[in-house]
XYZ file of C-alpha atoms in Angstrom:
293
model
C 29.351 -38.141 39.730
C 33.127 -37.932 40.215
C 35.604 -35.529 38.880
C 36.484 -36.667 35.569
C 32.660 -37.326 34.851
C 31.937 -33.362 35.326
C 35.320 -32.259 33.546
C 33.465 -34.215 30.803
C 30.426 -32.175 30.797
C 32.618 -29.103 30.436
C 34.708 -29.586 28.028
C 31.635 -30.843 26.265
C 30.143 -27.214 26.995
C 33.635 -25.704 25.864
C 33.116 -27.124 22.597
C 30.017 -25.993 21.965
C 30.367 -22.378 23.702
C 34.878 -21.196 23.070
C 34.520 -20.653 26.872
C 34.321 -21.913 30.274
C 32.511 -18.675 31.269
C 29.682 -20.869 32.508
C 26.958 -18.650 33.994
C 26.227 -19.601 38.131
C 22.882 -21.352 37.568
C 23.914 -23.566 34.246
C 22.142 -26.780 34.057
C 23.148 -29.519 31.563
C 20.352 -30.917 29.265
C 20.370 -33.898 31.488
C 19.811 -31.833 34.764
C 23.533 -31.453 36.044
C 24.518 -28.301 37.939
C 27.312 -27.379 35.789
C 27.372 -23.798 36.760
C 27.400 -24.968 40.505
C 30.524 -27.397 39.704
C 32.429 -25.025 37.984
C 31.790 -22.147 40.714
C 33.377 -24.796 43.468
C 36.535 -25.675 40.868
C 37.142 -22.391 41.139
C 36.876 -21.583 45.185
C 39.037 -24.077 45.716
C 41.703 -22.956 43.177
C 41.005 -19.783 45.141
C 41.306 -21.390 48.525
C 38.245 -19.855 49.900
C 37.511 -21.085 53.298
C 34.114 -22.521 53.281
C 35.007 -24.859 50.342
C 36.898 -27.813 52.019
C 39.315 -29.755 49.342
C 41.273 -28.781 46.625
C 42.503 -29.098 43.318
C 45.687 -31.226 42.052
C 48.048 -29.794 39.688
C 46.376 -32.087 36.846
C 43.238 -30.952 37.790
C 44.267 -27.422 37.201
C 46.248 -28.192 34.242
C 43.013 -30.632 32.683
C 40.702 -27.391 33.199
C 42.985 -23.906 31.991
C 43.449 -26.176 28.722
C 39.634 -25.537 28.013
C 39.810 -21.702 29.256
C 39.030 -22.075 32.755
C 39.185 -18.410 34.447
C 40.541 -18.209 37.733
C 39.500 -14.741 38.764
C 36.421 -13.339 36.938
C 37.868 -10.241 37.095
C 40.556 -11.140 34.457
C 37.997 -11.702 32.073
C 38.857 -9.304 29.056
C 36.248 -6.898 27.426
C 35.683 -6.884 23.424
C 37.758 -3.845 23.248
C 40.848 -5.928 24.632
C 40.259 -8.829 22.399
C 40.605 -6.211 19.373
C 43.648 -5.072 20.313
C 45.113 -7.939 20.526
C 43.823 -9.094 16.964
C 45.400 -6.114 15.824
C 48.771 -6.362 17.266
C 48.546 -10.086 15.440
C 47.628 -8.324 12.575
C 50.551 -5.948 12.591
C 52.723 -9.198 13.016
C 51.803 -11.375 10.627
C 49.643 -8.921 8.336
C 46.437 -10.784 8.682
C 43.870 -11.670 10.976
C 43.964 -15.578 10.330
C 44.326 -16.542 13.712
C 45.257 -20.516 14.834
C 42.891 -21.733 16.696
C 45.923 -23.075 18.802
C 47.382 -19.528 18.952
C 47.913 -17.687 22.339
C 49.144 -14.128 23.341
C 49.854 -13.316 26.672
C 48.255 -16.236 28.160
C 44.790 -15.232 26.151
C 43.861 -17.266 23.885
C 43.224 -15.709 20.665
C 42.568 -18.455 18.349
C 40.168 -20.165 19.851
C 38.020 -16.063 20.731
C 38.135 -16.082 17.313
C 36.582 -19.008 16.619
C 34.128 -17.524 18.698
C 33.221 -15.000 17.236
C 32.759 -16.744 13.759
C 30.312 -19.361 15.487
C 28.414 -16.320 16.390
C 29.000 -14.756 13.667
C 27.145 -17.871 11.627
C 24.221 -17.929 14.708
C 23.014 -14.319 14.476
C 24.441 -13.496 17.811
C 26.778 -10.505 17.049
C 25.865 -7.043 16.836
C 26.039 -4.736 14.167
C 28.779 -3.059 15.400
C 30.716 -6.044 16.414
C 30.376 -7.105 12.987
C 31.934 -4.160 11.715
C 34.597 -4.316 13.828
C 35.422 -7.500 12.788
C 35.094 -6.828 8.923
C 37.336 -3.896 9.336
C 39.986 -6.100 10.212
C 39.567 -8.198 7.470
C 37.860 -10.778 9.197
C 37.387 -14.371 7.335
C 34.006 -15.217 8.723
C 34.237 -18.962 6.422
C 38.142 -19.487 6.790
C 39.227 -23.666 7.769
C 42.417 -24.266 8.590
C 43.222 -27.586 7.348
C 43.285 -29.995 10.940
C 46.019 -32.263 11.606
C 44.716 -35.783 11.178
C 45.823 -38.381 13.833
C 48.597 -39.614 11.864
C 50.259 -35.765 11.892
C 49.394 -35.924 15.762
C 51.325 -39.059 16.456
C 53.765 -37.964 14.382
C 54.261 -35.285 16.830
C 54.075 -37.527 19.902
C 56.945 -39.887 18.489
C 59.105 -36.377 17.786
C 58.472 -35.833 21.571
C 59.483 -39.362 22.402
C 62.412 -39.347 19.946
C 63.665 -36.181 22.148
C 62.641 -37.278 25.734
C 61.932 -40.960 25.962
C 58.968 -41.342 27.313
C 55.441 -39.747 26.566
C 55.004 -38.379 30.042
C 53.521 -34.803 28.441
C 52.390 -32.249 30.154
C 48.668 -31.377 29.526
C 49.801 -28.119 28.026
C 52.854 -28.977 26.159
C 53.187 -28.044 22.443
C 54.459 -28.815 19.405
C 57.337 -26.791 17.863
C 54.458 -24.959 15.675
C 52.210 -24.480 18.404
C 49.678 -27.741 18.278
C 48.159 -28.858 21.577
C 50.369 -32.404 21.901
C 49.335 -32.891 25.500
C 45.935 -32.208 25.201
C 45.827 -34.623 22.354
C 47.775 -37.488 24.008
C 45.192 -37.032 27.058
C 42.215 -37.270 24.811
C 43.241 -40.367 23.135
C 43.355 -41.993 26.641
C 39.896 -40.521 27.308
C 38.867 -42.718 23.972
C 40.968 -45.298 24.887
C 39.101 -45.347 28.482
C 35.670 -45.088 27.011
C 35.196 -41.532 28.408
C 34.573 -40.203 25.098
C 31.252 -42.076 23.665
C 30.970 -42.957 20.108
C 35.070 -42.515 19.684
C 37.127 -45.239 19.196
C 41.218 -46.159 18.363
C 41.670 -49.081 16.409
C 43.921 -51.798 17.187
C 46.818 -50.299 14.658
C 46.725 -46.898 16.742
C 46.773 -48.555 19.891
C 49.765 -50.431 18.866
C 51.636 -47.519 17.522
C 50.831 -45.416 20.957
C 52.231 -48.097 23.003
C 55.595 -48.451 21.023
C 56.592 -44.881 21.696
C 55.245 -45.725 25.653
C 52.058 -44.536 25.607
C 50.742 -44.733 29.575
C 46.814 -45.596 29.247
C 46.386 -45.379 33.356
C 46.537 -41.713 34.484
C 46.950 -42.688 38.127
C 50.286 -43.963 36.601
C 51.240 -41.156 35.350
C 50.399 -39.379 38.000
C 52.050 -41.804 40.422
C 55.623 -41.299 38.374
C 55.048 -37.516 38.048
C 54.941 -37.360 42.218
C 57.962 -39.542 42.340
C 59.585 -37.299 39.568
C 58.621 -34.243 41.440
C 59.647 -35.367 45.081
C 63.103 -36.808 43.441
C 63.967 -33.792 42.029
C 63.050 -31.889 45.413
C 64.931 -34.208 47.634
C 67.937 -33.466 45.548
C 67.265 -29.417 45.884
C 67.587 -29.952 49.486
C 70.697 -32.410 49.171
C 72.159 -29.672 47.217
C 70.991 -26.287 49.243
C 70.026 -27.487 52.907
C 66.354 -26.375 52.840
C 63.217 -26.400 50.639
C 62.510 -24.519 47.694
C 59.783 -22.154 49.022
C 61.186 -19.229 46.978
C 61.439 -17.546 44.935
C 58.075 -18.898 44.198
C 58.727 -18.732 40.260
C 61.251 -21.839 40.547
C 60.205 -24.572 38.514
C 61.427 -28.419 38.169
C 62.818 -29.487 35.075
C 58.931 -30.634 33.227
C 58.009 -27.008 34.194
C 55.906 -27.570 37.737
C 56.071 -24.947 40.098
C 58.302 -26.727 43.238
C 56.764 -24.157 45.543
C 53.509 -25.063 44.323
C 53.715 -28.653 44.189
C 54.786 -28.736 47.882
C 52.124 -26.802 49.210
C 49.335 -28.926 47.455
C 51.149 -32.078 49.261
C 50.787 -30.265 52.592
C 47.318 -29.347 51.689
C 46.717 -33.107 51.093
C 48.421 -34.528 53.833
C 46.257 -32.203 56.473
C 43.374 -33.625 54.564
C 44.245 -36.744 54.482
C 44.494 -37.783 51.023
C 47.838 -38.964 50.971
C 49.166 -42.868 51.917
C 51.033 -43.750 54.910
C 54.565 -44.073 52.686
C 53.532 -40.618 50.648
C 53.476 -38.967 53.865
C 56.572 -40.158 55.305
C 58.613 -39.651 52.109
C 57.822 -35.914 52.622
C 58.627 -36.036 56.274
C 62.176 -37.063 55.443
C 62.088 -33.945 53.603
C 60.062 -31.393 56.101
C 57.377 -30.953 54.953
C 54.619 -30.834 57.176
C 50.668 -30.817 57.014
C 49.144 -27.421 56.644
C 47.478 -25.852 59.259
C 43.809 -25.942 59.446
C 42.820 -22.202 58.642
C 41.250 -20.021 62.104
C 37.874 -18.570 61.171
């Protein structure tokens, strides 16, 4: 199976479960080692030393948009959960959370969809319950979804402001909707990579007049050349590379610092072409070093 195939399987299990908290020893219906697979995602985010490869920045960006956690340690307890419910509450004076809405990074919405799904399976305790109900907890509210017509809406707003429909995977709408992850699932239908979902010819259409790219390795391929353009001019302008600070950030939000160390990561491995490799020559940058040990 290759990458995309397994991102497949969990985002299927994030829609079924509000998480990506996928215990070690998972195993799909149909016998795959989800657990396994998600365990290695996230030793290579984490570099660790007997796990050769590692992640692209779409990768990344493909699996925090479905709650991957980096460092299991960062995973919050129920108490911490609450208290951020209650400082939305003291906000907005209710406890009617978007399932798009985040705080801190956390995403709150979608914990509280959570909790009603257990909530409507048996699966919280009594004094979870109460906790909730304290609050003022909805356990049957809907929020009305936006149908694909108020989604491409949004994309040609986007496109109207930038002129293209490169979006990021976690770019949102003014009112905090998920536009990238939208655009990226209508390429997964458009692909075939989301069975028994379909565009028809009219939404196709529309898509493409507002530049809708189907191909991700061309996106990709312009989001390198937009990345190493807009390094190569940082260097014009400041005679070296821009290793730090590490927060600096091209203009479509990617970390620069981060971005070049994935490309020395890749040339050491060898995943990058002959004209890739040179391009980044002309600019310094060098394959990593294999790590001692």
């Amino acid at each position: 199976m290759d990458w995309e195939e397994w991102y497949l399987l969990a985002e299927r299990y994030y829609e079924e479960h509000g998480d990506l908290l996928i215990p070690k020893d998972y195993v799909c219906p149909a016998g795959e080692k989800l657990g396994r697979w998600i365990e290695r995602q996230r030793a290579k985010y984490n570099r660790v030393a007997s796990i050769n490869g590692a992640l692209d920045a779409v990768q990344i960006a493909y699996l925090e948009q479905i709650g991957m956690v980096w460092k299991l340690e960062t995973r919050r307890c129920w108490e911490e959960w609450l208290s951020l419910l209650d400082a939305y509450a003291t906000e907005h004076g209710n406890i009617d959370v978007p399932h798009e809405y985040e705080c801190g990074g956390a995403g709150l919405g979608d914990w509280l969809v959570k909790q009603r799904l257990r909530y409507a399976a048996g699966k919280l305790t009594e004094r979870e319950i109460k906790a909730l109900e304290a609050r003022g907890v909805n356990w049957r509210l809907k929020t009305k979804p936006r149908s694909w017509d108020d989604w491409f809406a949004d994309a040609e707003d986007y496109y109207r402001a930038h002129g293209h429909l490169m979006v990021r995977l976690d770019e949102l709408t003014p009112d905090g909707g998920k536009l990238g992850y939208w655009i990226y699932k209508q390429r997964d239908i458009y692909m075939g990579r989301k069975p028994g979902q379909t565009l028809t010819q009219g939404q196709v259409d529309r898509l493409n007049s507002i530049g809708m790219i189907w191909e991700p390795t061309a996106e990709r391929g312009e989001a390198w050349e937009s990345m190493y353009r807009c390094i190569a001019a940082y260097c014009e302008k400041n005679q070296r590379l821009p290793l730090w600070p590490r927060g600096m950030r091209s203009p479509d939000g990617r970390s620069m610092s981060g971005w070049i160390g994935t490309q020395r990561q890749n040339m050491a491995e060898g995943k990058l072409p002959a004209d890739k490799v040179e391009k980044l020559s002309r600019l310094g940058i060098e394959a990593a070093r294999p790590r001692v040990g």
